[in-house]
Amino acid sequence: MQEAPYAIEMVNITKRFPGIIANDHVTLQLKKGEIHALLGENGAGKSTLMSVLFGLYQAEEGIIKKDGVEVKINNPNDANALGIGMVHQHFKLVECFSVLDNIILGVEDTKNGFLQRSQAREKVMALSEKYGLRVNPDAMIEDISVGMQQRTEILKMLYRDNEILIFDEPTAVLTPQEIEELLQIMRNLAAEGKSILFISHKLNEIMEVADRCTVLRKGKYIGTVNIADTNKAELSRMMVGRDVEFAVQKGKAHPAEVVLDVQNLTVPSKVHKNNAVKNVSFQVHAGEIVCIAGIDGNGQSELVYGISGLEPVSGGTVTMCGQDITHAPIRRRSVLGMSHIPEDRHKHGLVLDYTLEDNMILQRYFEPEFTNKLGFLRRKNIRAYAERLIEQYDVRSGQGPVTIARSMSGGNQQKAIIAREIDKNPQLLIAVQPTRGLDVGAIEYIHKQIVAQRDAGKAVLLVSLELDEVMTVSDRILVMYEGEIVGELDPKKTTVEELGLYMAGAKKEAKGQ
């Protein structure tokens, strides 16, 4: 009996960019009805390969077959016509449109020139019911959570009757609860006969949901394995080319003087009339890592905006190194010794159309090392500085310091920000989701850097949604729920279950304990 042809077969795909071969003769075979993971380090060529399949890029060599027949995919419209859909790492939604309008955009049904909204709405509601994708079709994209935006993207694919679904790093921006829901949605889709390509470097998720996994390393095909026959250690070895330590190695903390003192801080919300941060007080000492844990959207972002100066505060004080910085400009905070690895690397971390070297000196360009007495930039010094950071932090880019930041992979953009912020030699390092979207090798490196900052006597304020990271990296855990700190926990004495209860608001510590 002859085996059914692959739903999608990419054979010897080669894609080049200036200074880099992103895909070097890569072959990928997707069976019908399977969840096939694509694993690799940041910049290994995963997103590029999927962009070739979706028609965003054209490969210089190789062929693509669908159901055994060779096809040409010149643009995303060709891909859609072949039943191929893609949810991108950074969503492609129109913020001022409703959920429904985003879903039907480009494939609108009209009658006598009028939009057939009610039929579209019925189809969307039927799809969301069938696959467990609860959305409010009338909500504006700018007002809904990241998890909801992602469901909108998935419904966009299903509305177009796509059979091949590509998920590019779909869990990078989700909370643990949303991740569980998404993995279940993927299982439901596969059970209905959809074929799924799932780009990830979260080994737990691949082990949990995928049937097979193809590994890329530095643009080359390493191998394809059945998930049932492998384990996390083997997958990480294939991906990074060496053994990776999953446990964070760190000694005991030795907290010293107070570096950051937050008292009764209140920060208004941009989304609703209530305050996002309500009367919050805590301290971070030199030589300790304090982690703010919580489910996304409980005021952590606004708390950091208030401390770092990105948003004005409406009450309370922020003191750093004994100086009141509650209303200080951002440069003053930076010069005082505050470093900030922001949550949204595109919005607050990088100027995407600047070169990598210019991004590396964004907060320091005015220093004598980088600007002469006449006010001209010292280009040679800037280049040398950027080259040192690129090498030290293994930031991979096609053209080194002159690479445009926008063209780099998300993980390498993140590494560039971390290099810049840690190299400022701060007194206070605020790290928000520092390992979001990074592979296991890079996560191991970043965790070592954060612990090294602590051991060098710096104060570290970590904000993370990753429970593993919260439990293993921090010395103290403060849990935020609905804008308030509801508990302080010792990671050595607490459990993930107890932490989860505080995060869900099921437990609150009695005040004055």
Short mmCIF file of C-alpha atoms in Angstrom, two decimals:
data_model
loop_
_atom_site.label_atom_id
_atom_site.label_comp_id
_atom_site.label_asym_id
_atom_site.label_seq_id
_atom_site.Cartn_x
_atom_site.Cartn_y
_atom_site.Cartn_z
CA MET A 1 0.00 0.00 0.00
CA GLN A 2 1.38 3.35 -1.08
CA GLU A 3 1.77 6.00 1.62
CA ALA A 4 -0.22 9.21 1.26
CA PRO A 5 1.88 12.13 0.01
CA TYR A 6 3.02 14.75 2.52
CA ALA A 7 0.64 17.68 3.05
CA ILE A 8 3.66 19.94 2.54
CA GLU A 9 7.16 19.01 1.44
CA MET A 10 9.94 21.60 1.25
CA VAL A 11 12.99 20.11 -0.49
CA ASN A 12 16.53 21.60 -0.35
CA ILE A 13 15.33 25.15 0.34
CA THR A 14 18.13 27.72 0.25
CA LYS A 15 17.54 31.39 1.13
CA ARG A 16 20.30 34.01 1.29
CA PHE A 17 20.39 37.52 2.75
CA PRO A 18 23.32 40.01 2.67
CA GLY A 19 26.14 38.40 4.65
CA ILE A 20 24.17 35.33 5.73
CA ILE A 21 22.69 32.06 4.42
CA ALA A 22 19.47 31.88 6.43
CA ASN A 23 18.42 28.47 5.05
CA ASP A 24 21.09 26.13 3.68
CA HIS A 25 19.50 23.24 1.72
CA VAL A 26 16.75 22.59 4.30
CA THR A 27 14.18 19.84 3.84
CA LEU A 28 10.92 19.72 5.83
CA GLN A 29 8.12 17.16 5.50
CA LEU A 30 4.70 17.77 7.08
CA LYS A 31 2.22 14.88 7.30
CA LYS A 32 -1.51 15.45 7.06
CA GLY A 33 -3.14 15.95 10.47
CA GLU A 34 0.10 16.17 12.46
CA ILE A 35 1.57 18.85 14.70
CA HIS A 36 5.14 19.23 13.48
CA ALA A 37 7.49 21.38 15.59
CA LEU A 38 10.32 23.40 14.07
CA LEU A 39 13.04 23.92 16.66
CA GLY A 40 16.23 25.97 16.60
CA GLU A 41 18.23 28.71 18.28
CA ASN A 42 17.48 32.40 17.72
CA GLY A 43 18.46 33.17 14.16
CA ALA A 44 18.63 29.48 13.13
CA GLY A 45 16.39 30.22 10.12
CA LYS A 46 13.01 28.94 11.40
CA SER A 47 10.94 32.05 10.64
CA THR A 48 12.73 32.50 7.29
CA LEU A 49 11.81 28.95 6.23
CA MET A 50 8.15 29.53 7.16
CA SER A 51 8.17 32.91 5.39
CA VAL A 52 9.32 31.08 2.23
CA LEU A 53 6.40 28.66 2.61
CA PHE A 54 3.98 31.55 3.14
CA GLY A 55 5.28 33.46 0.09
CA LEU A 56 6.85 36.39 1.99
CA TYR A 57 10.29 35.39 0.68
CA GLN A 58 11.39 33.57 -2.48
CA ALA A 59 13.99 30.81 -2.10
CA GLU A 60 17.00 30.86 -4.45
CA GLU A 61 17.04 27.06 -4.59
CA GLY A 62 14.72 24.16 -3.76
CA ILE A 63 11.09 23.26 -4.41
CA ILE A 64 7.82 23.14 -2.44
CA LYS A 65 5.25 20.36 -2.94
CA LYS A 66 1.69 20.31 -1.66
CA ASP A 67 0.02 16.88 -1.56
CA GLY A 68 2.86 15.57 -3.74
CA VAL A 69 2.48 18.20 -6.47
CA GLU A 70 5.09 20.94 -6.98
CA VAL A 71 3.70 24.45 -6.39
CA LYS A 72 4.97 28.01 -6.85
CA ILE A 73 4.22 30.44 -3.99
CA ASN A 74 5.06 34.00 -5.08
CA ASN A 75 3.15 35.86 -2.34
CA PRO A 76 0.82 35.29 0.64
CA ASN A 77 -2.23 35.35 -1.66
CA ASP A 78 -0.83 32.30 -3.47
CA ALA A 79 -0.29 30.65 -0.08
CA ASN A 80 -3.87 31.40 0.99
CA ALA A 81 -5.19 30.01 -2.31
CA LEU A 82 -3.30 26.78 -1.50
CA GLY A 83 -4.85 26.70 2.00
CA ILE A 84 -1.70 27.83 3.85
CA GLY A 85 -2.16 30.30 6.72
CA MET A 86 0.29 31.84 9.19
CA VAL A 87 0.14 33.43 12.63
CA HIS A 88 3.22 35.64 12.84
CA GLN A 89 5.39 36.19 15.90
CA HIS A 90 4.49 39.89 15.85
CA PHE A 91 0.80 39.98 14.98
CA LYS A 92 -0.43 41.56 11.74
CA LEU A 93 -3.63 43.21 12.98
CA VAL A 94 -5.15 46.65 12.38
CA GLU A 95 -5.39 48.12 15.89
CA CYS A 96 -8.29 50.52 15.26
CA PHE A 97 -10.46 47.81 13.63
CA SER A 98 -12.73 45.38 15.45
CA VAL A 99 -11.96 41.67 15.82
CA LEU A 100 -14.56 40.82 13.15
CA ASP A 101 -13.21 43.39 10.66
CA ASN A 102 -9.66 42.04 11.09
CA ILE A 103 -10.83 38.47 10.46
CA ILE A 104 -12.65 39.25 7.21
CA LEU A 105 -10.16 41.87 5.94
CA GLY A 106 -9.19 41.01 2.36
CA VAL A 107 -11.85 38.30 1.87
CA GLU A 108 -15.00 40.36 2.43
CA ASP A 109 -18.35 39.09 1.10
CA THR A 110 -20.32 41.90 -0.53
CA LYS A 111 -23.75 42.12 -2.09
CA ASN A 112 -24.55 45.13 -4.32
CA GLY A 113 -21.44 46.78 -2.89
CA PHE A 114 -22.48 46.30 0.75
CA LEU A 115 -20.55 44.26 3.28
CA GLN A 116 -22.35 41.02 4.27
CA ARG A 117 -21.55 41.44 7.95
CA SER A 118 -24.15 39.18 9.53
CA GLN A 119 -23.10 36.11 7.52
CA ALA A 120 -19.44 36.79 8.31
CA ARG A 121 -20.30 37.14 12.00
CA GLU A 122 -22.23 33.83 11.97
CA LYS A 123 -19.28 32.02 10.38
CA VAL A 124 -16.81 33.55 12.88
CA MET A 125 -18.99 32.65 15.87
CA ALA A 126 -19.46 29.08 14.56
CA LEU A 127 -15.69 28.67 14.12
CA SER A 128 -14.91 30.12 17.55
CA GLU A 129 -17.46 27.76 19.12
CA LYS A 130 -16.14 24.71 17.25
CA TYR A 131 -12.47 25.24 18.17
CA GLY A 132 -12.90 26.80 21.62
CA LEU A 133 -11.61 30.23 20.54
CA ARG A 134 -13.69 32.58 22.67
CA VAL A 135 -13.55 36.13 21.24
CA ASN A 136 -15.77 39.19 21.28
CA PRO A 137 -16.19 40.06 17.56
CA ASP A 138 -17.05 43.70 18.31
CA ALA A 139 -14.07 44.48 20.56
CA MET A 140 -11.37 46.78 19.17
CA ILE A 141 -7.96 45.12 18.74
CA GLU A 142 -6.25 47.91 20.73
CA ASP A 143 -8.45 47.12 23.76
CA ILE A 144 -7.98 43.34 23.97
CA SER A 145 -5.27 41.18 25.54
CA VAL A 146 -2.41 39.64 23.58
CA GLY A 147 -4.01 36.19 23.99
CA MET A 148 -7.23 37.47 22.41
CA GLN A 149 -5.29 39.06 19.55
CA GLN A 150 -3.73 35.70 18.89
CA ARG A 151 -7.13 33.99 18.77
CA THR A 152 -8.17 36.63 16.24
CA GLU A 153 -5.17 35.65 14.10
CA ILE A 154 -6.10 31.95 14.35
CA LEU A 155 -9.72 32.72 13.37
CA LYS A 156 -8.37 34.69 10.41
CA MET A 157 -6.75 31.47 9.12
CA LEU A 158 -9.81 29.31 9.83
CA TYR A 159 -12.15 31.84 8.19
CA ARG A 160 -10.12 31.43 5.00
CA ASP A 161 -10.54 27.64 5.24
CA ASN A 162 -6.77 27.13 5.54
CA GLU A 163 -5.65 23.50 5.93
CA ILE A 164 -1.95 24.12 6.65
CA LEU A 165 -1.52 26.32 9.73
CA ILE A 166 1.85 27.89 10.60
CA PHE A 167 2.32 29.14 14.17
CA ASP A 168 5.47 31.27 14.54
CA GLU A 169 6.52 31.37 18.23
CA PRO A 170 2.85 31.45 19.23
CA THR A 171 3.40 31.27 22.99
CA ALA A 172 6.13 33.90 23.34
CA VAL A 173 3.71 36.56 24.60
CA LEU A 174 1.12 34.44 26.43
CA THR A 175 0.46 33.77 30.11
CA PRO A 176 0.77 30.17 31.41
CA GLN A 177 -3.04 29.82 31.35
CA GLU A 178 -3.29 31.12 27.77
CA ILE A 179 -0.50 28.76 26.68
CA GLU A 180 -2.43 25.75 28.03
CA GLU A 181 -5.54 26.92 26.14
CA LEU A 182 -3.57 27.45 22.92
CA LEU A 183 -2.00 23.97 23.04
CA GLN A 184 -5.50 22.52 23.47
CA ILE A 185 -6.74 24.56 20.50
CA MET A 186 -3.85 23.17 18.41
CA ARG A 187 -4.79 19.62 19.41
CA ASN A 188 -8.42 20.29 18.41
CA LEU A 189 -7.31 21.64 15.03
CA ALA A 190 -5.09 18.61 14.34
CA ALA A 191 -7.92 16.26 15.36
CA GLU A 192 -10.08 17.97 12.70
CA GLY A 193 -7.46 17.08 10.08
CA LYS A 194 -5.57 20.38 9.92
CA SER A 195 -1.78 20.10 9.51
CA ILE A 196 0.19 22.35 11.87
CA LEU A 197 3.74 23.68 11.72
CA PHE A 198 4.71 24.98 15.15
CA ILE A 199 7.86 27.11 15.49
CA SER A 200 9.09 27.15 19.06
CA HIS A 201 12.11 26.86 21.27
CA LYS A 202 10.15 26.01 24.40
CA LEU A 203 11.02 22.35 24.82
CA ASN A 204 8.23 21.64 27.34
CA GLU A 205 5.56 22.72 24.84
CA ILE A 206 7.09 20.72 21.99
CA MET A 207 7.21 17.60 24.19
CA GLU A 208 3.60 18.17 25.21
CA VAL A 209 1.90 18.88 21.90
CA ALA A 210 4.02 17.89 18.87
CA ASP A 211 4.08 14.56 17.01
CA ARG A 212 7.44 15.12 15.29
CA CYS A 213 10.15 17.76 15.46
CA THR A 214 12.62 19.07 12.87
CA VAL A 215 15.73 20.83 14.21
CA LEU A 216 17.68 23.61 12.45
CA ARG A 217 21.05 24.98 13.57
CA LYS A 218 22.70 28.02 11.97
CA GLY A 219 20.55 27.63 8.87
CA LYS A 220 21.27 23.92 8.34
CA TYR A 221 18.97 20.90 8.73
CA ILE A 222 20.11 18.76 11.69
CA GLY A 223 17.41 16.07 11.75
CA THR A 224 13.78 15.09 12.36
CA VAL A 225 12.74 13.01 15.39
CA ASN A 226 9.55 11.46 16.74
CA ILE A 227 8.63 13.19 20.01
CA ALA A 228 7.67 9.85 21.58
CA ASP A 229 11.27 8.62 21.11
CA THR A 230 13.19 11.66 22.40
CA ASN A 231 13.63 13.91 25.45
CA LYS A 232 14.43 17.56 26.28
CA ALA A 233 18.15 16.94 26.75
CA GLU A 234 18.51 15.36 23.29
CA LEU A 235 16.46 18.09 21.59
CA SER A 236 18.50 20.86 23.24
CA ARG A 237 21.74 19.11 22.22
CA MET A 238 20.54 18.95 18.59
CA MET A 239 19.53 22.59 18.73
CA VAL A 240 22.56 24.18 20.46
CA GLY A 241 25.24 21.60 19.67
CA ARG A 242 26.19 21.07 23.32
CA ASP A 243 24.66 20.08 26.65
CA VAL A 244 22.60 22.81 28.30
CA GLU A 245 22.15 23.37 32.03
CA PHE A 246 18.44 23.74 32.80
CA ALA A 247 19.00 24.58 36.49
CA VAL A 248 20.12 28.08 37.42
CA GLN A 249 23.38 27.94 39.38
CA LYS A 250 23.42 30.54 42.14
CA GLY A 251 24.68 30.89 45.68
CA LYS A 252 23.02 32.60 48.62
CA ALA A 253 22.07 36.27 48.29
CA HIS A 254 23.75 38.84 50.52
CA PRO A 255 21.43 41.86 50.48
CA ALA A 256 23.08 45.17 51.46
CA GLU A 257 21.80 48.76 51.37
CA VAL A 258 18.46 49.75 49.79
CA VAL A 259 18.90 50.80 46.14
CA LEU A 260 15.24 51.14 45.08
CA ASP A 261 12.59 52.32 47.52
CA VAL A 262 9.00 52.48 46.23
CA GLN A 263 6.43 53.93 48.63
CA ASN A 264 2.64 54.08 48.12
CA LEU A 265 3.04 54.20 44.33
CA THR A 266 -0.12 54.74 42.30
CA VAL A 267 -0.13 54.68 38.50
CA PRO A 268 -3.27 55.43 36.48
CA SER A 269 -4.49 52.98 33.83
CA LYS A 270 -4.70 53.94 30.16
CA VAL A 271 -7.35 51.33 29.46
CA HIS A 272 -9.96 51.92 32.19
CA LYS A 273 -10.87 54.47 34.87
CA ASN A 274 -9.35 52.57 37.79
CA ASN A 275 -5.69 52.82 38.74
CA ALA A 276 -3.45 50.11 37.29
CA VAL A 277 -1.10 50.25 40.32
CA LYS A 278 -2.70 50.90 43.70
CA ASN A 279 -0.63 52.16 46.61
CA VAL A 280 2.28 49.74 46.14
CA SER A 281 5.32 49.78 48.46
CA PHE A 282 8.47 47.61 48.37
CA GLN A 283 12.27 47.84 48.44
CA VAL A 284 15.06 46.22 46.43
CA HIS A 285 18.48 45.94 48.08
CA ALA A 286 21.91 45.78 46.49
CA GLY A 287 22.88 42.14 45.99
CA GLU A 288 19.41 40.62 45.60
CA ILE A 289 16.99 39.67 42.83
CA VAL A 290 13.40 40.63 43.64
CA CYS A 291 10.85 39.20 41.22
CA ILE A 292 7.41 40.66 40.55
CA ALA A 293 5.22 37.70 39.57
CA GLY A 294 1.63 37.74 38.39
CA ILE A 295 -0.68 36.92 35.54
CA ASP A 296 -0.26 39.39 32.66
CA GLY A 297 -2.33 42.54 33.01
CA ASN A 298 -2.28 42.89 36.81
CA GLY A 299 -0.34 46.14 36.85
CA GLN A 300 3.22 44.83 36.44
CA SER A 301 3.78 46.77 33.19
CA GLU A 302 2.45 50.03 34.63
CA LEU A 303 4.52 49.57 37.80
CA VAL A 304 7.67 49.36 35.68
CA TYR A 305 6.55 52.32 33.54
CA GLY A 306 6.14 54.36 36.73
CA ILE A 307 9.55 53.38 38.15
CA SER A 308 11.41 53.82 34.85
CA GLY A 309 9.70 57.11 33.94
CA LEU A 310 7.85 55.89 30.82
CA GLU A 311 4.50 56.88 32.36
CA PRO A 312 3.67 59.58 34.95
CA VAL A 313 2.63 58.44 38.43
CA SER A 314 -0.34 59.95 40.25
CA GLY A 315 0.80 59.26 43.81
CA GLY A 316 3.62 57.96 45.98
CA THR A 317 7.39 58.21 45.65
CA VAL A 318 10.25 56.40 43.90
CA THR A 319 13.69 56.78 45.50
CA MET A 320 16.86 55.37 43.97
CA CYS A 321 20.27 55.45 45.64
CA GLY A 322 18.81 57.90 48.17
CA GLN A 323 17.58 60.38 45.52
CA ASP A 324 13.92 61.13 44.79
CA ILE A 325 13.34 60.28 41.12
CA THR A 326 9.51 60.14 41.21
CA HIS A 327 9.19 62.79 38.48
CA ALA A 328 12.77 62.77 37.14
CA PRO A 329 13.35 62.63 33.37
CA ILE A 330 14.42 59.28 31.94
CA ARG A 331 17.98 60.43 31.20
CA ARG A 332 18.49 61.42 34.86
CA ARG A 333 17.38 57.94 35.95
CA SER A 334 19.72 56.39 33.40
CA VAL A 335 22.71 58.51 34.48
CA LEU A 336 21.97 57.69 38.14
CA GLY A 337 22.45 54.02 37.28
CA MET A 338 19.09 52.59 36.19
CA SER A 339 19.05 50.05 33.37
CA HIS A 340 15.77 48.83 31.88
CA ILE A 341 15.22 45.75 29.70
CA PRO A 342 11.69 46.59 28.52
CA GLU A 343 8.76 44.28 27.99
CA ASP A 344 8.11 45.39 24.40
CA ARG A 345 11.43 45.37 22.57
CA HIS A 346 10.00 47.02 19.46
CA LYS A 347 8.13 49.83 21.22
CA HIS A 348 10.54 50.71 24.04
CA GLY A 349 13.76 48.76 23.41
CA LEU A 350 15.06 49.60 19.95
CA VAL A 351 14.82 52.13 17.17
CA LEU A 352 14.11 49.49 14.55
CA ASP A 353 15.37 51.45 11.55
CA TYR A 354 18.68 52.37 13.24
CA THR A 355 21.77 50.21 12.91
CA LEU A 356 22.71 47.80 15.66
CA GLU A 357 25.67 50.01 16.68
CA ASP A 358 23.47 53.11 17.04
CA ASN A 359 21.00 51.13 19.13
CA MET A 360 23.84 50.06 21.43
CA ILE A 361 24.59 53.70 22.44
CA LEU A 362 21.05 55.10 22.59
CA GLN A 363 21.37 56.15 26.24
CA ARG A 364 25.10 56.91 26.21
CA TYR A 365 25.79 58.73 22.93
CA PHE A 366 26.44 62.01 24.82
CA GLU A 367 29.28 60.52 26.90
CA PRO A 368 32.85 61.69 26.03
CA GLU A 369 33.71 58.19 24.79
CA PHE A 370 31.10 58.51 22.01
CA THR A 371 30.83 62.29 21.38
CA ASN A 372 33.70 64.77 21.00
CA LYS A 373 33.81 68.32 22.44
CA LEU A 374 32.30 69.76 19.26
CA GLY A 375 29.29 67.47 19.59
CA PHE A 376 30.19 65.07 16.76
CA LEU A 377 29.80 61.33 17.23
CA ARG A 378 33.05 59.35 17.50
CA ARG A 379 32.09 56.73 14.92
CA LYS A 380 35.24 54.60 15.38
CA ASN A 381 34.65 54.27 19.13
CA ILE A 382 30.98 53.45 18.61
CA ARG A 383 31.88 50.72 16.09
CA ALA A 384 34.50 49.19 18.42
CA TYR A 385 32.07 49.29 21.37
CA ALA A 386 29.29 47.62 19.37
CA GLU A 387 31.67 44.93 18.08
CA ARG A 388 32.74 44.09 21.63
CA LEU A 389 29.12 43.69 22.82
CA ILE A 390 28.14 41.68 19.74
CA GLU A 391 30.94 39.20 20.40
CA GLN A 392 30.46 39.07 24.18
CA TYR A 393 26.70 38.43 24.00
CA ASP A 394 26.73 36.35 20.79
CA VAL A 395 24.37 38.73 18.96
CA ARG A 396 23.95 37.18 15.51
CA SER A 397 23.28 39.46 12.56
CA GLY A 398 24.02 39.45 8.85
CA GLN A 399 26.21 42.55 8.73
CA GLY A 400 27.49 42.98 12.30
CA PRO A 401 27.32 46.52 13.76
CA VAL A 402 25.78 48.04 10.62
CA THR A 403 22.86 45.58 10.47
CA ILE A 404 19.50 47.37 10.64
CA ALA A 405 17.84 46.27 13.90
CA ARG A 406 14.52 45.51 12.16
CA SER A 407 16.10 42.80 10.02
CA MET A 408 17.40 40.75 12.99
CA SER A 409 15.55 37.81 14.56
CA GLY A 410 13.50 38.62 17.65
CA GLY A 411 15.83 36.70 19.94
CA ASN A 412 18.90 38.54 18.67
CA GLN A 413 17.14 41.89 19.08
CA GLN A 414 16.54 40.86 22.70
CA LYS A 415 20.19 39.91 23.20
CA ALA A 416 21.27 43.31 21.85
CA ILE A 417 19.07 45.14 24.40
CA ILE A 418 20.34 42.97 27.26
CA ALA A 419 23.97 43.58 26.21
CA ARG A 420 23.40 47.35 26.14
CA GLU A 421 21.59 47.52 29.49
CA ILE A 422 23.95 45.27 31.46
CA ASP A 423 27.07 46.88 30.00
CA LYS A 424 26.01 50.26 31.40
CA ASN A 425 27.13 48.81 34.75
CA PRO A 426 23.90 49.83 36.49
CA GLN A 427 23.12 50.18 40.18
CA LEU A 428 19.59 48.95 39.46
CA LEU A 429 18.72 46.52 36.66
CA ILE A 430 15.01 46.31 35.82
CA ALA A 431 14.49 43.24 33.64
CA VAL A 432 10.98 42.69 32.26
CA GLN A 433 10.48 39.31 30.58
CA PRO A 434 14.23 39.24 29.76
CA THR A 435 14.16 35.75 28.23
CA ARG A 436 10.93 36.11 26.25
CA GLY A 437 11.43 34.50 22.87
CA LEU A 438 14.94 33.19 23.62
CA ASP A 439 16.21 29.64 23.10
CA VAL A 440 17.50 27.45 25.95
CA GLY A 441 21.17 28.28 25.28
CA ALA A 442 20.48 32.03 25.35
CA ILE A 443 18.22 31.72 28.43
CA GLU A 444 21.00 29.90 30.29
CA TYR A 445 23.40 32.74 29.37
CA ILE A 446 21.00 35.57 30.34
CA HIS A 447 20.20 33.95 33.70
CA LYS A 448 23.93 33.73 34.43
CA GLN A 449 24.30 37.44 33.55
CA ILE A 450 21.45 38.44 35.88
CA VAL A 451 22.88 36.38 38.76
CA ALA A 452 26.33 37.86 38.06
CA GLN A 453 24.84 41.37 38.39
CA ARG A 454 23.40 40.39 41.77
CA ASP A 455 26.70 38.88 42.90
CA ALA A 456 28.50 42.09 41.88
CA GLY A 457 26.32 43.93 44.41
CA LYS A 458 23.71 45.32 42.02
CA ALA A 459 19.99 45.48 42.74
CA VAL A 460 17.85 43.49 40.28
CA LEU A 461 14.10 43.90 39.82
CA LEU A 462 12.85 41.04 37.62
CA VAL A 463 9.34 40.93 36.16
CA SER A 464 8.43 37.56 34.67
CA LEU A 465 5.42 35.51 33.62
CA GLU A 466 7.50 32.31 33.36
CA LEU A 467 6.92 30.41 36.60
CA ASP A 468 10.14 28.39 36.19
CA GLU A 469 12.10 31.62 35.88
CA VAL A 470 10.35 33.18 38.89
CA MET A 471 11.12 30.16 41.07
CA THR A 472 14.74 29.60 40.02
CA VAL A 473 16.19 33.08 39.47
CA SER A 474 14.65 35.20 42.24
CA ASP A 475 15.67 35.61 45.89
CA ARG A 476 12.31 37.10 46.87
CA ILE A 477 8.98 36.95 45.07
CA LEU A 478 6.36 39.70 45.25
CA VAL A 479 3.02 38.69 43.72
CA MET A 480 0.86 41.33 42.04
CA TYR A 481 -2.87 40.89 41.62
CA GLU A 482 -5.21 43.62 40.35
CA GLY A 483 -2.65 46.35 40.90
CA GLU A 484 -1.68 45.41 44.45
CA ILE A 485 1.07 43.33 46.01
CA VAL A 486 -0.84 40.46 47.62
CA GLY A 487 2.04 38.36 48.91
CA GLU A 488 5.78 38.09 49.51
CA LEU A 489 7.17 34.57 49.09
CA ASP A 490 10.52 32.87 49.53
CA PRO A 491 11.23 30.76 46.42
CA LYS A 492 13.05 28.18 48.58
CA LYS A 493 9.99 27.68 50.81
CA THR A 494 7.05 28.05 48.45
CA THR A 495 5.62 25.82 45.68
CA VAL A 496 4.44 26.59 42.15
CA GLU A 497 0.91 25.69 43.30
CA GLU A 498 0.99 28.22 46.16
CA LEU A 499 2.44 30.86 43.85
CA GLY A 500 -0.35 30.13 41.36
CA LEU A 501 -3.01 30.65 44.04
CA TYR A 502 -1.60 34.07 44.93
CA MET A 503 -1.38 34.98 41.22
CA ALA A 504 -5.03 34.05 40.72
CA GLY A 505 -6.05 36.17 43.72
CA ALA A 506 -7.24 33.14 45.69
CA LYS A 507 -4.85 33.96 48.56
CA LYS A 508 -4.01 37.30 50.11
CA GLU A 509 -1.64 37.81 52.99
CA ALA A 510 -3.15 39.53 56.00
CA LYS A 511 -1.79 43.06 56.18
CA GLY A 512 0.64 43.76 58.99
CA GLN A 513 1.90 40.19 59.31
#
